[in-house]
Coordinates of C-alpha atoms (C1' of nucleotides) in Angstrom, one line a residue:
Chain A
M1 CA 40.7 -39.4 -1.3
K2 CA 39.7 -39.1 -4.9
K3 CA 42.1 -36.6 -6.4
I4 CA 41.4 -34.3 -9.3
K5 CA 41.5 -36.2 -12.6
F6 CA 42.5 -33.4 -14.9
N7 CA 44.8 -30.5 -14.9
V8 CA 43.1 -27.3 -13.8
A9 CA 44.0 -23.8 -13.0
Y10 CA 42.1 -22.0 -10.3
T11 CA 42.0 -18.2 -10.8
T12 CA 40.3 -15.0 -9.8
D13 CA 39.0 -12.2 -12.0
L14 CA 38.3 -8.8 -10.4
L15 CA 35.7 -6.3 -11.4
I16 CA 37.1 -3.2 -9.8
F17 CA 34.5 -0.4 -10.2
G18 CA 35.3 3.1 -9.3
I19 CA 33.8 6.6 -9.2
D20 CA 35.6 9.9 -9.7
S21 CA 34.7 13.5 -10.3
R22 CA 35.9 15.7 -13.2
K23 CA 35.7 19.4 -13.5
N24 CA 33.2 20.7 -16.0
A25 CA 33.9 23.4 -18.7
N26 CA 31.1 25.4 -17.2
T27 CA 32.7 26.8 -14.0
R28 CA 29.3 27.2 -12.3
S29 CA 28.1 23.6 -12.6
L30 CA 29.0 20.6 -10.5
P31 CA 32.0 18.4 -11.4
V32 CA 30.7 15.4 -13.3
K33 CA 30.9 11.9 -11.8
H34 CA 32.3 9.0 -13.9
F35 CA 31.7 5.3 -13.4
S36 CA 34.7 3.2 -14.5
I37 CA 36.3 -0.2 -14.4
L38 CA 40.0 -1.1 -14.1
L39 CA 41.3 -3.1 -17.0
V40 CA 44.8 -4.5 -17.7
K41 CA 46.4 -4.9 -21.1
R42 CA 47.6 -8.5 -21.7
D43 CA 51.3 -8.7 -22.6
K44 CA 51.3 -12.4 -23.7
E45 CA 49.4 -15.0 -25.6
P46 CA 46.6 -15.8 -25.7
F47 CA 44.8 -12.6 -26.4
V48 CA 48.0 -10.6 -26.4
D49 CA 47.3 -6.8 -26.5
K50 CA 43.7 -7.3 -25.6
W51 CA 42.3 -5.9 -22.4
C52 CA 41.2 -8.1 -19.5
L53 CA 40.1 -8.0 -15.9
P54 CA 42.9 -7.9 -13.3
G55 CA 43.2 -11.3 -11.6
G56 CA 45.6 -14.2 -11.1
F57 CA 46.2 -17.6 -9.9
I58 CA 45.0 -18.7 -6.5
E59 CA 47.8 -20.2 -4.4
S60 CA 47.5 -23.4 -2.4
G61 CA 47.1 -21.8 1.0
E62 CA 44.6 -19.1 -0.3
T63 CA 40.9 -18.9 -0.7
S64 CA 39.6 -17.0 -3.8
K65 CA 38.6 -14.1 -1.5
I66 CA 42.1 -13.8 -0.1
A67 CA 43.7 -14.0 -3.5
S68 CA 41.3 -11.3 -4.7
D69 CA 42.2 -9.0 -1.8
R70 CA 45.8 -9.6 -2.7
V71 CA 45.3 -8.7 -6.3
L72 CA 43.2 -5.6 -5.4
T73 CA 45.9 -4.3 -3.1
K74 CA 48.5 -4.9 -5.8
E75 CA 46.5 -3.0 -8.3
T76 CA 45.2 -0.2 -6.2
G77 CA 47.3 0.0 -3.0
L78 CA 44.0 -0.2 -1.1
T79 CA 42.9 -2.6 1.7
N80 CA 39.6 -2.9 3.5
V81 CA 37.5 -2.5 0.4
Y82 CA 34.0 -3.7 -0.3
M83 CA 34.3 -6.9 -2.2
Q84 CA 31.6 -9.5 -3.1
Q85 CA 31.8 -12.8 -4.8
L86 CA 29.9 -12.8 -8.1
S87 CA 30.2 -16.2 -9.9
V88 CA 32.2 -19.1 -10.9
N89 CA 33.0 -19.3 -14.6
D90 CA 34.1 -22.7 -15.7
A91 CA 33.1 -23.2 -19.3
V92 CA 35.4 -26.0 -20.6
N93 CA 36.9 -23.9 -23.4
R94 CA 37.0 -20.5 -21.9
D95 CA 40.8 -20.5 -22.0
P96 CA 42.5 -21.9 -25.1
R97 CA 45.4 -23.2 -23.0
G98 CA 43.4 -25.6 -20.9
R99 CA 40.8 -25.9 -18.1
V100 CA 40.6 -22.7 -16.1
I101 CA 38.1 -22.3 -13.3
S102 CA 37.7 -18.7 -12.4
V103 CA 35.8 -17.0 -9.5
S104 CA 34.8 -13.4 -10.2
Y105 CA 34.6 -10.7 -7.5
M106 CA 33.3 -7.2 -7.6
A107 CA 35.1 -4.5 -5.6
L108 CA 33.8 -0.9 -5.2
I109 CA 36.2 2.0 -4.6
D110 CA 36.2 5.7 -4.3
R111 CA 38.9 6.7 -6.8
T112 CA 39.8 9.8 -4.9
L113 CA 41.4 7.4 -2.3
L114 CA 43.9 6.2 -4.9
V115 CA 47.3 7.7 -4.2
E116 CA 49.7 5.2 -5.8
K117 CA 50.3 5.1 -9.5
L118 CA 48.5 2.3 -11.3
Q119 CA 50.5 -0.8 -12.4
E120 CA 52.0 -0.7 -15.8
N121 CA 49.4 -1.9 -18.4
A122 CA 46.5 -1.1 -16.0
C123 CA 44.0 1.6 -16.9
W124 CA 40.6 3.0 -15.9
F125 CA 37.9 2.7 -18.5
D126 CA 34.7 4.8 -18.3
I127 CA 31.6 2.8 -18.6
C128 CA 28.7 3.9 -20.7
I129 CA 25.7 1.7 -21.3
T130 CA 22.8 2.5 -23.6
E131 CA 19.6 0.5 -23.7
E132 CA 17.2 -0.1 -26.6
N133 CA 14.5 -2.7 -26.6
N134 CA 16.2 -5.8 -25.2
F135 CA 19.7 -4.8 -26.3
Y136 CA 22.4 -3.1 -24.4
H137 CA 25.4 -1.3 -26.0
I138 CA 28.4 -1.1 -23.8
V139 CA 31.2 1.4 -24.4
L140 CA 34.4 1.4 -22.4
T141 CA 36.8 4.2 -23.0
N142 CA 40.1 5.3 -21.4
G143 CA 40.4 8.5 -23.5
E144 CA 42.6 6.9 -26.1
E145 CA 41.1 3.5 -26.8
T146 CA 37.5 2.4 -27.0
I147 CA 36.1 -1.1 -26.3
N148 CA 32.5 -1.7 -27.3
Y149 CA 30.1 -4.6 -27.6
D150 CA 26.5 -5.5 -27.7
V151 CA 24.5 -7.6 -25.2
K152 CA 21.1 -9.2 -25.6
K153 CA 18.7 -9.5 -22.6
I154 CA 17.2 -13.0 -22.7
P155 CA 14.5 -14.3 -20.3
I156 CA 15.7 -17.4 -18.5
D157 CA 13.8 -20.4 -19.8
I158 CA 12.2 -21.4 -16.5
K159 CA 9.3 -19.8 -14.6
S160 CA 10.7 -16.5 -13.5
D161 CA 11.2 -12.9 -14.4
E162 CA 15.0 -13.1 -14.4
Y163 CA 17.2 -12.6 -17.4
N164 CA 20.5 -13.8 -18.9
Y165 CA 22.8 -11.4 -20.7
E166 CA 24.4 -12.7 -23.9
V167 CA 27.2 -11.0 -25.6
T168 CA 26.3 -10.8 -29.3
S169 CA 29.3 -9.1 -30.8
Q170 CA 33.1 -9.2 -30.7
S171 CA 35.1 -6.8 -28.6
N172 CA 38.6 -6.1 -27.6
L173 CA 38.3 -8.0 -24.4
A174 CA 40.1 -11.3 -23.6
F175 CA 38.5 -14.6 -22.6
D176 CA 34.8 -14.3 -21.5
H177 CA 35.5 -11.0 -19.8
A178 CA 32.9 -9.1 -21.8
K179 CA 30.2 -11.4 -20.3
L180 CA 31.7 -11.1 -16.8
I181 CA 31.6 -7.3 -17.0
I182 CA 28.0 -7.0 -18.1
D183 CA 26.9 -9.6 -15.5
G184 CA 28.8 -7.6 -12.8
I185 CA 27.2 -4.3 -13.9
M186 CA 23.8 -5.8 -13.7
E187 CA 24.4 -7.3 -10.3
L188 CA 25.7 -3.9 -9.2
R189 CA 22.6 -2.1 -10.5
N190 CA 20.5 -4.7 -8.7
K191 CA 22.3 -4.1 -5.4
V192 CA 22.2 -0.3 -5.8
N193 CA 18.4 -0.7 -5.7
N194 CA 18.3 -3.0 -2.8
T195 CA 21.2 -2.2 -0.5
D196 CA 23.5 0.6 0.6
I197 CA 26.6 -0.5 -1.2
V198 CA 26.8 2.8 -3.1
F199 CA 28.3 4.4 -0.1
N200 CA 31.5 2.4 -0.7
L201 CA 31.9 4.4 -3.9
M202 CA 31.6 7.7 -2.0
P203 CA 34.2 9.7 -0.1
E204 CA 33.9 9.7 3.7
K205 CA 32.0 13.0 3.4
F206 CA 29.9 14.0 0.5
T207 CA 26.9 16.2 -0.5
I208 CA 23.5 14.8 -1.2
G209 CA 23.8 16.2 -4.7
E210 CA 27.0 14.1 -5.3
L211 CA 25.2 11.1 -3.9
K212 CA 22.3 11.6 -6.3
Q213 CA 24.8 12.0 -9.2
V214 CA 26.2 8.5 -8.4
Y215 CA 22.8 6.9 -8.1
E216 CA 21.8 8.4 -11.4
L217 CA 25.0 7.3 -13.0
L218 CA 24.7 3.7 -11.9
L219 CA 21.0 3.3 -12.5
N220 CA 21.2 5.2 -15.8
K221 CA 18.2 7.3 -15.0
K222 CA 17.2 10.7 -13.6
L223 CA 15.9 10.8 -10.1
V224 CA 13.4 13.2 -8.7
N225 CA 15.1 15.5 -6.2
S226 CA 12.6 15.6 -3.4
A227 CA 11.8 11.9 -3.5
F228 CA 15.5 11.1 -3.5
R229 CA 16.1 13.3 -0.4
R230 CA 13.3 11.5 1.3
T231 CA 14.4 8.0 0.6
I232 CA 18.1 8.5 1.6
A233 CA 17.3 10.7 4.6
D234 CA 17.7 7.8 7.1
K235 CA 20.9 6.5 5.4
V236 CA 22.9 9.7 6.0
I237 CA 23.9 11.9 8.9
L238 CA 24.3 15.6 8.2
T239 CA 27.5 17.1 9.5
E240 CA 28.1 20.7 10.5
E241 CA 30.4 21.3 7.6
M242 CA 29.5 23.0 4.3
V243 CA 31.2 22.9 0.9
Q244 CA 31.2 25.1 -2.0
T245 CA 30.9 22.9 -5.1
G246 CA 30.5 25.6 -7.8
G247 CA 28.8 28.9 -8.6
H248 CA 25.7 28.3 -6.5
R249 CA 24.5 27.8 -2.9
P250 CA 26.9 25.8 -0.7
S251 CA 25.8 22.3 0.5
V252 CA 26.1 20.5 3.8
L253 CA 28.4 17.5 3.9
C254 CA 27.0 14.2 5.1
Q255 CA 28.2 10.8 6.0
Y256 CA 26.9 7.3 5.8
N257 CA 24.7 6.5 8.8
E258 CA 26.1 3.2 10.2
E259 CA 23.3 3.2 12.7
N260 CA 20.8 2.9 9.9
L261 CA 21.1 -0.9 9.7
K262 CA 20.5 -1.4 13.4
N263 CA 17.0 -0.1 13.0
K264 CA 15.9 -2.7 10.5
Chain B
M1 CA 50.7 -22.6 -19.2
K2 CA 51.1 -22.4 -15.5
K3 CA 49.5 -25.6 -14.1
I4 CA 47.9 -25.9 -10.8
K5 CA 50.4 -26.3 -8.1
F6 CA 48.4 -28.2 -5.5
N7 CA 46.1 -31.2 -5.5
V8 CA 42.5 -30.0 -5.6
A9 CA 39.1 -31.6 -5.9
Y10 CA 36.4 -29.7 -7.8
T11 CA 32.9 -30.5 -6.6
T12 CA 29.3 -29.4 -6.5
D13 CA 26.9 -29.2 -3.6
L14 CA 23.2 -29.0 -4.3
L15 CA 20.5 -27.3 -2.2
I16 CA 17.4 -29.0 -3.6
F17 CA 14.4 -27.2 -2.1
G18 CA 10.9 -28.7 -2.4
I19 CA 7.3 -28.0 -1.5
D20 CA 4.7 -30.6 -0.8
S21 CA 1.2 -30.6 0.7
R22 CA 0.0 -32.8 3.6
K23 CA -3.6 -33.4 4.7
N24 CA -4.6 -31.9 7.9
A25 CA -6.4 -33.7 10.8
N26 CA -9.2 -31.2 10.3
T27 CA -10.9 -32.4 7.2
R28 CA -12.4 -29.0 6.5
S29 CA -9.1 -27.1 6.3
L30 CA -6.6 -26.9 3.5
P31 CA -3.8 -29.3 3.3
V32 CA -0.7 -27.8 4.8
K33 CA 2.4 -26.9 2.7
H34 CA 5.8 -27.9 3.8
F35 CA 9.2 -26.5 2.8
S36 CA 12.0 -29.1 2.7
I37 CA 15.5 -29.8 1.6
L38 CA 16.9 -33.1 0.3
L39 CA 19.8 -34.5 2.3
V40 CA 22.0 -37.6 2.0
K41 CA 23.4 -39.7 4.8
R42 CA 27.1 -40.2 4.4
D43 CA 28.3 -43.8 4.4
K44 CA 32.0 -43.2 4.7
E45 CA 34.6 -41.1 6.4
P46 CA 34.9 -38.2 7.0
F47 CA 31.7 -37.4 8.7
V48 CA 30.3 -40.9 8.4
D49 CA 26.6 -41.1 9.3
K50 CA 26.3 -37.3 9.2
W51 CA 23.9 -35.7 6.8
C52 CA 25.1 -33.7 3.9
L53 CA 24.0 -32.0 0.7
P54 CA 23.8 -34.1 -2.5
G55 CA 26.7 -33.4 -4.8
G56 CA 29.7 -34.9 -6.3
F57 CA 32.9 -34.5 -8.3
I58 CA 32.9 -32.4 -11.5
E59 CA 34.3 -34.4 -14.4
S60 CA 36.9 -33.0 -16.8
G61 CA 34.5 -32.3 -19.6
E62 CA 31.8 -30.8 -17.4
T63 CA 31.0 -27.4 -16.0
S64 CA 29.7 -27.2 -12.4
K65 CA 26.2 -26.5 -13.8
I66 CA 26.2 -29.6 -16.0
A67 CA 27.5 -31.7 -13.1
S68 CA 24.8 -30.2 -10.9
D69 CA 22.1 -31.0 -13.4
R70 CA 23.4 -34.6 -13.6
V71 CA 23.3 -34.9 -9.8
L72 CA 19.8 -33.4 -9.6
T73 CA 18.5 -35.9 -12.2
K74 CA 20.2 -38.8 -10.4
E75 CA 18.6 -37.8 -7.1
T76 CA 15.1 -36.8 -8.3
G77 CA 14.6 -38.2 -11.8
L78 CA 13.7 -34.6 -12.9
T79 CA 15.2 -32.5 -15.7
N80 CA 14.5 -28.9 -16.7
V81 CA 14.4 -27.6 -13.2
Y82 CA 15.1 -24.1 -11.9
M83 CA 18.7 -24.1 -10.8
Q84 CA 20.9 -21.1 -9.8
Q85 CA 24.5 -20.8 -8.8
L86 CA 24.9 -19.7 -5.3
S87 CA 28.6 -19.5 -4.3
V88 CA 32.0 -20.9 -4.3
N89 CA 33.2 -22.4 -1.1
D90 CA 36.9 -22.9 -0.9
A91 CA 38.1 -22.5 2.7
V92 CA 41.4 -24.3 2.9
N93 CA 40.3 -26.7 5.6
R94 CA 36.7 -27.3 4.8
D95 CA 37.4 -30.9 4.0
P96 CA 39.9 -32.8 6.3
R97 CA 41.1 -34.9 3.3
G98 CA 42.6 -32.0 1.4
R99 CA 41.7 -29.0 -0.7
V100 CA 38.2 -29.2 -2.0
I101 CA 36.7 -26.3 -4.0
S102 CA 32.9 -26.6 -4.1
V103 CA 30.3 -24.6 -6.1
S104 CA 26.9 -24.6 -4.6
Y105 CA 23.6 -24.5 -6.6
M106 CA 20.0 -24.0 -5.5
A107 CA 17.3 -26.1 -7.3
L108 CA 13.6 -25.5 -6.8
I109 CA 11.1 -28.3 -7.3
D110 CA 7.4 -29.1 -6.8
R111 CA 7.6 -32.4 -4.9
T112 CA 4.4 -33.6 -6.4
L113 CA 6.3 -34.1 -9.6
L114 CA 8.5 -36.8 -8.0
V115 CA 7.5 -40.2 -9.2
E116 CA 10.7 -42.2 -8.7
K117 CA 11.8 -43.5 -5.3
L118 CA 14.6 -41.5 -3.7
Q119 CA 18.2 -42.8 -3.8
E120 CA 19.1 -45.0 -0.8
N121 CA 20.4 -42.7 2.0
A122 CA 18.5 -39.7 0.6
C123 CA 15.7 -38.1 2.6
W124 CA 13.6 -34.9 2.7
F125 CA 13.9 -32.8 5.8
D126 CA 11.3 -30.2 6.6
I127 CA 12.8 -26.8 7.3
C128 CA 11.6 -24.7 10.2
I129 CA 13.3 -21.4 11.1
T130 CA 12.6 -19.3 14.1
E131 CA 14.0 -15.8 14.5
E132 CA 14.8 -13.9 17.7
N133 CA 16.8 -10.7 17.9
N134 CA 19.7 -11.4 15.6
F135 CA 19.7 -15.1 16.0
Y136 CA 18.0 -17.8 13.9
H137 CA 17.3 -21.3 15.1
I138 CA 17.1 -23.8 12.2
V139 CA 15.4 -27.2 12.7
L140 CA 15.5 -29.8 10.0
T141 CA 13.4 -32.9 10.5
N142 CA 12.5 -36.0 8.5
G143 CA 10.0 -37.4 11.0
E144 CA 12.6 -39.7 12.7
E145 CA 15.7 -37.6 13.0
T146 CA 16.1 -33.9 13.8
I147 CA 19.0 -31.7 12.9
N148 CA 19.2 -28.3 14.5
Y149 CA 21.6 -25.4 14.8
D150 CA 21.9 -21.7 15.6
V151 CA 23.0 -18.9 13.3
K152 CA 23.9 -15.4 14.1
K153 CA 23.1 -12.5 11.8
I154 CA 26.2 -10.2 11.6
P155 CA 26.4 -6.9 9.6
I156 CA 29.2 -7.0 7.1
D157 CA 32.0 -4.7 8.2
I158 CA 31.9 -2.4 5.2
K159 CA 29.4 0.3 4.4
S160 CA 26.2 -1.6 3.6
D161 CA 23.1 -2.9 5.1
E162 CA 24.0 -6.5 4.2
Y163 CA 24.6 -9.4 6.6
N164 CA 26.7 -12.5 7.0
Y165 CA 25.2 -15.6 8.6
E166 CA 27.5 -17.4 11.0
V167 CA 26.8 -20.8 12.4
T168 CA 27.3 -20.7 16.1
S169 CA 26.5 -24.2 17.2
Q170 CA 27.3 -27.8 16.2
S171 CA 24.9 -29.8 14.2
N172 CA 24.6 -33.2 12.6
L173 CA 25.6 -31.8 9.2
A174 CA 28.9 -32.7 7.4
F175 CA 31.5 -30.2 6.3
D176 CA 30.4 -26.5 6.1
H177 CA 26.9 -27.6 4.9
A178 CA 25.1 -25.9 7.8
K179 CA 26.5 -22.6 6.5
L180 CA 25.6 -23.4 2.9
I181 CA 22.0 -24.2 3.9
I182 CA 21.4 -21.0 5.8
D183 CA 23.0 -18.9 3.0
G184 CA 20.8 -20.7 0.5
I185 CA 17.7 -20.1 2.4
M186 CA 18.5 -16.4 2.8
E187 CA 19.1 -16.1 -0.9
L188 CA 15.9 -17.9 -1.6
R189 CA 14.0 -15.5 0.7
N190 CA 15.6 -12.6 -1.0
K191 CA 14.6 -13.9 -4.4
V192 CA 11.0 -14.7 -3.3
N193 CA 10.7 -11.0 -2.5
N194 CA 12.2 -9.8 -5.8
T195 CA 11.4 -12.3 -8.5
D196 CA 8.9 -14.9 -9.6
I197 CA 10.9 -18.0 -8.8
V198 CA 8.2 -19.2 -6.3
F199 CA 6.3 -20.5 -9.3
N200 CA 9.0 -23.2 -9.8
L201 CA 7.8 -24.6 -6.5
M202 CA 4.2 -24.8 -7.6
P203 CA 2.3 -27.3 -9.7
E204 CA 1.3 -26.3 -13.2
K205 CA -2.1 -25.3 -11.9
F206 CA -2.7 -24.1 -8.3
T207 CA -5.1 -22.0 -6.3
I208 CA -4.3 -18.5 -5.1
G209 CA -4.7 -19.8 -1.6
E210 CA -2.0 -22.4 -2.2
L211 CA 0.3 -19.8 -3.6
K212 CA -0.3 -17.6 -0.6
Q213 CA 0.6 -20.6 1.7
V214 CA 3.9 -21.0 -0.1
Y215 CA 4.8 -17.3 0.1
E216 CA 4.0 -17.3 3.8
L217 CA 6.0 -20.5 4.4
L218 CA 9.1 -19.2 2.6
L219 CA 8.9 -15.7 4.0
N220 CA 8.0 -16.9 7.5
K221 CA 5.2 -14.3 7.9
K222 CA 1.4 -14.0 7.4
L223 CA 0.3 -12.0 4.4
V224 CA -2.8 -9.9 4.1
N225 CA -5.3 -11.6 1.8
S226 CA -6.5 -8.7 -0.3
A227 CA -3.1 -7.1 -0.7
F228 CA -1.6 -10.5 -1.7
R229 CA -4.3 -11.0 -4.4
R230 CA -3.6 -7.5 -5.8
T231 CA 0.2 -8.0 -6.0
I232 CA 0.1 -11.4 -7.7
A233 CA -2.8 -10.5 -10.0
D234 CA -0.6 -9.8 -13.0
K235 CA 1.6 -12.8 -12.4
V236 CA -1.2 -15.4 -12.9
I237 CA -3.8 -16.3 -15.4
L238 CA -7.1 -17.6 -14.1
T239 CA -8.3 -20.8 -15.8
E240 CA -11.8 -22.0 -16.3
E241 CA -11.3 -24.9 -13.9
M242 CA -12.3 -25.0 -10.2
V243 CA -11.1 -27.3 -7.4
Q244 CA -12.5 -28.4 -4.1
T245 CA -9.7 -28.1 -1.5
G246 CA -11.7 -28.9 1.6
G247 CA -15.0 -28.2 3.4
H248 CA -15.5 -24.7 2.0
R249 CA -16.1 -22.7 -1.2
P250 CA -14.2 -24.1 -4.2
S251 CA -11.4 -22.1 -5.8
V252 CA -10.4 -21.2 -9.3
L253 CA -7.2 -22.8 -10.6
C254 CA -4.6 -20.5 -12.0
Q255 CA -1.3 -20.7 -13.9
Y256 CA 1.9 -18.7 -14.0
N257 CA 1.5 -15.9 -16.5
E258 CA 4.6 -16.2 -18.8
E259 CA 3.5 -13.0 -20.6
N260 CA 4.0 -11.1 -17.3
L261 CA 7.8 -10.6 -17.9
K262 CA 7.3 -9.2 -21.4
N263 CA 5.4 -6.2 -19.9
K264 CA 8.4 -5.1 -17.8
Chain C
dC1 C1' 21.3 40.2 -12.9
dT2 C1' 21.9 35.2 -14.3
dA3 C1' 23.0 30.5 -14.1
dA4 C1' 23.3 26.7 -11.3
dT5 C1' 22.6 23.9 -7.5
dA6 C1' 20.6 23.4 -2.4
dG7 C1' 16.9 22.6 0.1
dT8 C1' 11.7 22.7 1.5
dG9 C1' 6.8 22.2 0.9
dT10 C1' 2.7 20.6 -1.1
dC11 C1' -0.4 18.3 -4.1
dT12 C1' -1.5 14.0 -6.4
dA13 C1' -1.0 9.2 -7.7
dT14 C1' 0.1 4.7 -6.6
dT15 C1' 0.7 1.0 -3.4
dA16 C1' 0.1 -1.5 0.9
dG17 C1' -2.4 -2.8 5.2
dA18 C1' -6.7 -3.6 7.8
dC19 C1' -10.7 -5.5 7.8
dA20 C1' -15.6 -6.0 7.0
dG21 C1' -18.8 -8.5 4.3
dT22 C1' -20.6 -11.9 1.0
dA23 C1' -20.2 -16.6 -1.3
dT24 C1' -20.1 -21.5 -1.3
dG25 C1' -18.7 -25.7 -0.2
dT26 C1' -18.3 -30.0 3.7
dT27 C1' -19.4 -32.0 8.0
Chain D
dA1 C1' -26.0 -24.6 11.6
dA2 C1' -21.0 -24.3 12.1
dC3 C1' -16.7 -24.1 10.0
dA4 C1' -13.3 -23.0 6.7
dT5 C1' -11.8 -20.9 2.9
dA6 C1' -12.8 -17.9 -1.6
dC7 C1' -13.3 -13.6 -3.2
dT8 C1' -14.6 -8.5 -3.3
dG9 C1' -14.9 -3.9 -1.7
dT10 C1' -13.6 0.0 0.9
dC11 C1' -11.3 2.9 4.2
dT12 C1' -6.9 4.4 5.7
dA13 C1' -1.8 4.7 5.9
dA14 C1' 2.5 5.0 3.7
dT15 C1' 5.3 5.9 -0.2
dA16 C1' 6.6 7.8 -4.7
dG17 C1' 6.3 11.3 -8.4
dA18 C1' 5.7 16.1 -10.1
dC19 C1' 6.7 20.5 -9.5
dA20 C1' 6.7 25.0 -7.6
dC21 C1' 9.1 28.0 -4.6
dT22 C1' 12.9 30.0 -1.7
dA23 C1' 18.0 30.3 -0.7
dT24 C1' 22.7 31.2 -1.8
dT25 C1' 26.7 31.5 -4.2
dA26 C1' 30.1 32.8 -8.5
dG27 C1' 30.7 35.4 -12.3

DNA sequence: CTAATAGTGTCTATTAGACAGTATGTT
DNA sequence: AACATACTGTCTAATAGACACTATTAG
């Protein structure tokens, strides 16, 4: 069989997205949800001291999916997590050291499940995206450091209403990871609109208000209360339990309705 | 830099989908649209004489996209075609000769644009899918040979309403290509519902009746005439030209409205 | 009492489905 | 005339948005 004719490294890059809640200064109001991504600070060249996506080399007996699960468990201690393949990134010069073919995956986790301490050099960055005309401004912050960059939304040049996202400014991110992150966020938004993957970002039990917070955070827009309750009604099961989330009326806890998909 | 520690081949597999029209026995009625995929008969081991997707090795200076464009042009003579990355397939034993990592792409073409003769061993297969409960039966036929296999629709095991498609019977297709084809078709259906990519399967000018035929063919269901015209009204521009498509009232020709996406 | 969220109900606007009815060509 | 599709219009059903109103708690 024809063997490979060039030296190549086969790697995986993980977009680990998480949601957590933080108490508000106002004791009456709900804790605020934050949407974040796990990044790792590089400790060697190239791009030393820049931030990058967790990832690593894929071993000879592994698929990219298995390697990604391994990396995810190493970074978070979690198993059985929602993970989806995003894309192959194989631009010839994406790594100055040589040809590197990378498969990116997106994992979704509820950060309240995290019990172990993060790996050294690993850190959660809150994600904030603002949109103006056809430009996006992405700000990632971990409380001490801020990474930010701009992205232009460009219609693909063939008959379709799809878009490419082109990074138009420098950032503190290694390799092509700024591009991988925006592509991943856009794919996540798309899936939030068309699937039930959001529930992978929620605890086992949650209130409808919390669920709405997460939808609003990911889609970057306010939703109408009554319409929201209508549309998610079939996706959740109400439990008998109530919770007190602040200085206001208590809320019923609900769970994802696994039966939902059987009716489609 | 850490080099790859195992021999690996990096390849591309192409799902080239096409639409063409064929005259009906009834001279009054519209020509019938057919949805098809280009397959190649293998002339060596493994899987000699089985059908497979066009594809090939990715060279050291190439990305998978560039290699796919090269293969597409070799097979069809066309350039500037809609092409989208689908997935990486890297199961350890997917090729009996050794580790092969393959990136699959989906290309959409209007078969009436084809002027050159196909490569030897290449052939278009009409695609017909029937659905019952959670099973699909796929039949590919080129007029002489028939390839068919069954697929089971399985909910993914994490919180979501997404599905995996598992091939449950043997077919005359090489490697894991039966799986790649059903995955590609499902992605195409999904995109037909959410984007304007169908227009890449249409000629420059077409009638609304023809467009409806293609939508119905790809989605495998009848659409309501008036509702269809309403929903695609903004996506097309009516021209001054008329065509006679059979023994009935002539139809206006229309074109894809490229301005459509600027209003979103 | 007030602030803040939980939860319901209702009116309206938009969109999708059903289907009748008219138009216009070929055979 | 019969057939087949092109195209329009209209009624109804389903869905989404706006928003008011009631409930319930902490402070």
